[in-house]
C-alpha cells in the first residue's frame, strides 16, 4: 500500500461522540478531511445541527447528526441501531465525550464523583461495546478513546477526572485484549493542555498559563488541530498493527519532570 493510501479514510464511516464543539468537533473535521463520512453526536440537537452544517460546508463531506445521551444504555443501543440501519455500518468510533469537575476529594460529593466516572468512563464502555458488536461481526473496526495526560498525572482538585481517565486507559487495553483477534484496533489519544472554550479561563489566568508553558517542553498550549494527525493515524490503515496503546500528544509534558 502506497503511503498516501495508508492515511486515506475514503469510504469509512465514523461516529465521534461529544462532537458539537471543542476537541470533538476538531477531531470530526480531521476525519472528514481524510475522506470519512461522519456521524456527529451530542445531547443538544440544535448545536449538533449547527456543527453538521458547518462541517459539511467546510469539508464537503457527508455529515450526519445523531443526538443521544451516551450515558443512557437504552439510548445508545437505539442510536447505534438507527445509525447502522439508516446510514450504514460504522468503521470508526471515537469516544470523546467527557466532563470535568474541580473539587477537592474531602469536599466532592459521591454523586459528582460518580457523574464524572459515568460520563468519562462508563459512556465509553456503553458506546464502545455496542458499536464493537457490529465491528466484530464484520471483522474490522477502529476504536479510539480520548484520554488525557491525567491518565498518568494527578493535580489537586481533579481526582475524579484523573480516576476516570486512568480507568479509560485500562478499558482501552481490555477492549484490545478481547477484540483484537476479531480484526479491531483499540487505542487511546491522550491530549495535553488544549486551548478550548472550557479551558479559556485557565489560558487567561497568567499564573496558570505561565506554569503550563514552563511545564511543557514545547513551551505552549496545544491547539485542537494538534490532535488531528494522531487521530487520523489511529483511525487509518497506517496503524493496523498498533493496538492497546495510549498515545500522548502533549508537547513533551509527560516525558519530563
Short mmCIF file of C-alpha atoms in Angstrom, two decimals:
data_model
loop_
_atom_site.label_atom_id
_atom_site.label_comp_id
_atom_site.label_asym_id
_atom_site.label_seq_id
_atom_site.Cartn_x
_atom_site.Cartn_y
_atom_site.Cartn_z
CA UNK A 1 0.00 0.00 0.00
CA UNK A 2 1.39 3.41 -1.00
CA UNK A 3 1.95 5.95 1.75
CA UNK A 4 -1.00 8.30 0.93
CA UNK A 5 -3.40 5.33 0.99
CA UNK A 6 -2.25 4.45 4.49
CA UNK A 7 -3.96 7.61 5.76
CA UNK A 8 -6.95 7.64 3.41
CA UNK A 9 -10.34 7.23 5.10
CA UNK A 10 -12.43 7.39 1.93
CA UNK A 11 -15.38 5.03 2.23
CA UNK A 12 -15.06 4.76 6.02
CA UNK A 13 -17.90 5.82 8.32
CA UNK A 14 -17.10 7.34 11.73
CA UNK A 15 -19.06 8.21 14.87
CA UNK A 16 -17.48 10.84 17.12
CA UNK A 17 -19.19 11.36 20.46
CA UNK A 18 -19.30 14.81 22.03
CA UNK A 19 -18.53 16.43 18.69
CA UNK A 20 -20.71 19.55 18.53
CA UNK A 21 -17.79 21.75 19.64
CA UNK A 22 -14.25 21.86 21.01
CA UNK A 23 -11.92 18.89 20.68
CA UNK A 24 -14.66 16.61 19.37
CA UNK A 25 -15.56 18.98 16.54
CA UNK A 26 -11.91 19.30 15.52
CA UNK A 27 -11.40 15.53 15.57
CA UNK A 28 -14.51 15.03 13.46
CA UNK A 29 -13.27 17.64 10.97
CA UNK A 30 -9.92 15.87 10.69
CA UNK A 31 -11.59 12.56 9.88
CA UNK A 32 -13.86 14.25 7.33
CA UNK A 33 -10.91 15.92 5.62
CA UNK A 34 -9.24 12.49 5.37
CA UNK A 35 -12.29 11.24 3.48
CA UNK A 36 -14.56 9.74 6.14
CA UNK A 37 -18.33 10.08 6.33
CA UNK A 38 -19.18 11.49 9.78
CA UNK A 39 -21.87 10.98 12.38
CA UNK A 40 -21.71 13.74 14.98
CA UNK A 41 -23.09 13.22 18.47
CA UNK A 42 -24.17 15.35 21.40
CA UNK A 43 -27.23 15.92 23.56
CA UNK A 44 -28.12 19.37 22.19
CA UNK A 45 -29.81 18.74 18.84
CA UNK A 46 -29.71 22.41 17.85
CA UNK A 47 -25.96 22.75 18.50
CA UNK A 48 -25.40 19.47 16.71
CA UNK A 49 -27.24 20.65 13.60
CA UNK A 50 -25.12 23.81 13.53
CA UNK A 51 -21.97 21.71 13.79
CA UNK A 52 -23.20 19.42 11.00
CA UNK A 53 -23.91 22.34 8.68
CA UNK A 54 -20.55 23.94 9.43
CA UNK A 55 -18.57 20.73 8.87
CA UNK A 56 -20.43 19.95 5.65
CA UNK A 57 -19.73 23.44 4.32
CA UNK A 58 -16.04 23.36 5.28
CA UNK A 59 -15.16 19.87 4.08
CA UNK A 60 -17.80 18.83 1.57
CA UNK A 61 -18.04 15.50 3.39
CA UNK A 62 -21.20 13.58 4.16
CA UNK A 63 -22.07 14.59 7.72
CA UNK A 64 -24.97 13.37 9.85
CA UNK A 65 -26.13 14.35 13.34
CA UNK A 66 -27.42 11.94 15.96
CA UNK A 67 -28.46 13.44 19.30
CA UNK A 68 -28.39 10.96 22.17
CA UNK A 69 -27.09 10.61 25.73
CA UNK A 70 -24.01 8.37 25.73
CA UNK A 71 -24.55 7.53 29.42
CA UNK A 72 -28.01 6.03 28.74
CA UNK A 73 -27.65 2.40 27.66
CA UNK A 74 -31.09 2.22 26.06
CA UNK A 75 -30.47 5.43 24.11
CA UNK A 76 -27.06 4.19 22.98
CA UNK A 77 -28.44 0.90 21.67
CA UNK A 78 -31.25 2.68 19.84
CA UNK A 79 -28.94 5.29 18.31
CA UNK A 80 -26.33 2.80 17.08
CA UNK A 81 -29.09 0.66 15.57
CA UNK A 82 -30.57 3.72 13.82
CA UNK A 83 -27.14 4.79 12.52
CA UNK A 84 -26.23 1.38 11.13
CA UNK A 85 -29.69 0.72 9.68
CA UNK A 86 -30.22 4.21 8.25
CA UNK A 87 -26.73 5.43 7.36
CA UNK A 88 -24.56 2.34 7.26
CA UNK A 89 -22.14 0.22 9.31
CA UNK A 90 -19.63 2.08 11.45
CA UNK A 91 -15.93 1.56 10.70
CA UNK A 92 -14.55 4.08 13.23
CA UNK A 93 -15.64 5.10 16.72
CA UNK A 94 -14.11 7.98 18.66
CA UNK A 95 -15.20 8.06 22.31
CA UNK A 96 -14.61 11.73 23.06
CA UNK A 97 -17.42 12.70 25.46
CA UNK A 98 -16.06 13.99 28.75
CA UNK A 99 -16.74 16.26 31.69
CA UNK A 100 -14.51 17.93 34.29
CA UNK A 101 -15.33 18.62 37.94
CA UNK A 102 -12.95 20.67 40.08
CA UNK A 103 -13.31 19.95 43.79
CA UNK A 104 -11.05 18.53 46.48
CA UNK A 105 -11.56 14.90 47.48
CA UNK A 106 -12.57 15.79 51.04
CA UNK A 107 -15.31 18.02 49.63
CA UNK A 108 -16.58 16.36 46.44
CA UNK A 109 -19.90 14.57 46.78
CA UNK A 110 -20.26 10.92 45.87
CA UNK A 111 -22.86 11.97 43.29
CA UNK A 112 -20.43 14.31 41.49
CA UNK A 113 -17.64 11.73 41.63
CA UNK A 114 -19.95 9.13 40.09
CA UNK A 115 -21.16 11.63 37.46
CA UNK A 116 -17.61 12.15 36.21
CA UNK A 117 -16.90 8.42 36.12
CA UNK A 118 -20.18 7.69 34.35
CA UNK A 119 -19.68 10.39 31.73
CA UNK A 120 -15.99 9.82 31.02
CA UNK A 121 -15.62 6.08 31.53
CA UNK A 122 -18.92 4.23 31.55
CA UNK A 123 -20.08 6.01 28.39
CA UNK A 124 -17.03 4.68 26.51
CA UNK A 125 -17.90 1.19 27.72
CA UNK A 126 -21.55 1.52 26.66
CA UNK A 127 -20.92 3.05 23.23
CA UNK A 128 -17.76 1.01 22.68
CA UNK A 129 -19.26 -2.41 23.20
CA UNK A 130 -22.44 -1.56 21.30
CA UNK A 131 -20.52 -0.41 18.23
CA UNK A 132 -17.92 -3.17 18.62
CA UNK A 133 -20.60 -5.87 18.34
CA UNK A 134 -21.09 -4.98 14.69
CA UNK A 135 -17.38 -4.48 14.07
CA UNK A 136 -16.58 -7.93 15.48
CA UNK A 137 -19.21 -9.50 13.24
CA UNK A 138 -17.76 -7.72 10.19
CA UNK A 139 -14.16 -8.49 11.15
CA UNK A 140 -12.76 -4.95 11.22
CA UNK A 141 -13.04 -1.64 13.03
CA UNK A 142 -11.13 1.18 14.69
CA UNK A 143 -11.95 2.50 18.16
CA UNK A 144 -10.13 5.50 19.62
CA UNK A 145 -10.81 6.56 23.20
CA UNK A 146 -9.86 10.10 24.21
CA UNK A 147 -7.86 10.00 27.44
CA UNK A 148 -5.69 12.82 28.87
CA UNK A 149 -2.30 13.44 30.44
CA UNK A 150 -4.34 12.97 33.64
CA UNK A 151 -4.32 9.30 32.67
CA UNK A 152 -0.88 9.29 34.35
CA UNK A 153 -0.65 12.60 36.24
CA UNK A 154 -2.74 13.99 39.09
CA UNK A 155 -3.35 17.53 40.35
CA UNK A 156 -5.28 18.68 43.42
CA UNK A 157 -8.96 19.14 42.77
CA UNK A 158 -9.42 16.85 39.76
CA UNK A 159 -9.07 13.37 41.26
CA UNK A 160 -12.41 12.20 39.83
CA UNK A 161 -11.32 13.21 36.34
CA UNK A 162 -7.91 11.55 36.72
CA UNK A 163 -9.54 8.36 38.02
CA UNK A 164 -11.90 8.28 35.03
CA UNK A 165 -9.08 8.77 32.52
CA UNK A 166 -6.87 6.19 34.22
CA UNK A 167 -9.79 3.77 34.03
CA UNK A 168 -10.32 4.63 30.37
CA UNK A 169 -6.72 3.68 29.59
CA UNK A 170 -7.27 0.24 31.10
CA UNK A 171 -10.65 -0.11 29.40
CA UNK A 172 -8.80 0.56 26.13
CA UNK A 173 -6.43 -2.30 26.87
CA UNK A 174 -9.28 -4.56 27.92
CA UNK A 175 -11.07 -3.86 24.65
CA UNK A 176 -7.86 -4.66 22.78
CA UNK A 177 -7.44 -7.92 24.69
CA UNK A 178 -10.93 -9.08 23.79
CA UNK A 179 -11.43 -7.71 20.26
CA UNK A 180 -8.03 -7.55 18.54
CA UNK A 181 -8.38 -11.14 17.39
CA UNK A 182 -11.58 -10.16 15.58
CA UNK A 183 -9.83 -7.52 13.49
CA UNK A 184 -10.38 -4.45 15.68
CA UNK A 185 -7.76 -1.99 16.84
CA UNK A 186 -8.49 -0.10 20.05
CA UNK A 187 -6.18 2.72 21.10
CA UNK A 188 -6.36 5.97 23.01
CA UNK A 189 -5.31 9.54 22.34
CA UNK A 190 -4.10 11.45 25.41
CA UNK A 191 -4.07 15.23 24.84
CA UNK A 192 -2.05 17.61 26.96
CA UNK A 193 -3.43 21.00 27.92
CA UNK A 194 -5.52 22.21 24.97
CA UNK A 195 -6.98 25.65 24.28
CA UNK A 196 -10.78 25.24 24.11
CA UNK A 197 -13.84 27.13 25.27
CA UNK A 198 -13.74 25.16 28.52
CA UNK A 199 -10.07 25.91 29.25
CA UNK A 200 -10.21 29.57 28.20
CA UNK A 201 -10.36 30.79 31.87
CA UNK A 202 -7.17 28.82 32.60
CA UNK A 203 -5.44 30.18 29.50
CA UNK A 204 -6.34 33.70 30.62
CA UNK A 205 -5.02 33.11 34.16
CA UNK A 206 -1.44 34.49 33.98
CA UNK A 207 -0.12 32.25 36.75
CA UNK A 208 -1.62 29.04 35.33
CA UNK A 209 -0.66 29.96 31.76
CA UNK A 210 2.93 30.56 32.84
CA UNK A 211 3.00 27.27 34.73
CA UNK A 212 1.75 25.30 31.69
CA UNK A 213 4.24 26.93 29.35
CA UNK A 214 7.07 26.26 31.78
CA UNK A 215 5.98 22.69 32.47
CA UNK A 216 5.64 21.78 28.77
CA UNK A 217 8.91 21.35 26.82
CA UNK A 218 7.23 22.71 23.67
CA UNK A 219 6.58 25.91 25.63
CA UNK A 220 2.95 26.32 24.64
CA UNK A 221 -0.59 25.02 24.96
CA UNK A 222 -1.90 22.60 22.34
CA UNK A 223 -4.42 23.69 19.76
CA UNK A 224 -7.25 21.33 18.85
CA UNK A 225 -5.62 20.93 15.43
CA UNK A 226 -2.52 19.44 17.10
CA UNK A 227 -4.57 16.33 17.91
CA UNK A 228 -5.89 15.63 14.42
CA UNK A 229 -2.86 13.94 12.86
CA UNK A 230 -2.57 11.32 15.59
CA UNK A 231 -6.29 10.60 15.44
CA UNK A 232 -6.25 10.13 11.65
CA UNK A 233 -3.26 7.80 12.01
CA UNK A 234 -5.07 5.72 14.67
CA UNK A 235 -8.22 5.59 12.52
CA UNK A 236 -6.42 4.73 9.28
CA UNK A 237 -4.70 1.62 7.84
CA UNK A 238 -1.32 3.11 8.82
CA UNK A 239 -1.88 1.94 12.41
CA UNK A 240 -3.30 -1.52 11.69
CA UNK A 241 -0.72 -3.24 13.94
CA UNK A 242 -0.92 -0.65 16.74
CA UNK A 243 -3.25 -1.93 19.43
CA UNK A 244 -3.98 -1.25 23.11
CA UNK A 245 -1.79 1.86 23.22
CA UNK A 246 -2.30 5.26 24.84
CA UNK A 247 -0.58 7.91 22.71
CA UNK A 248 0.30 11.18 24.45
CA UNK A 249 0.01 14.33 22.34
CA UNK A 250 1.25 16.76 24.96
CA UNK A 251 4.27 18.71 23.73
CA UNK A 252 6.51 16.52 25.88
CA UNK A 253 4.78 17.25 29.20
CA UNK A 254 4.68 13.61 30.36
CA UNK A 255 8.26 12.98 29.22
CA UNK A 256 9.93 15.27 31.75
CA UNK A 257 9.96 16.08 35.44
#
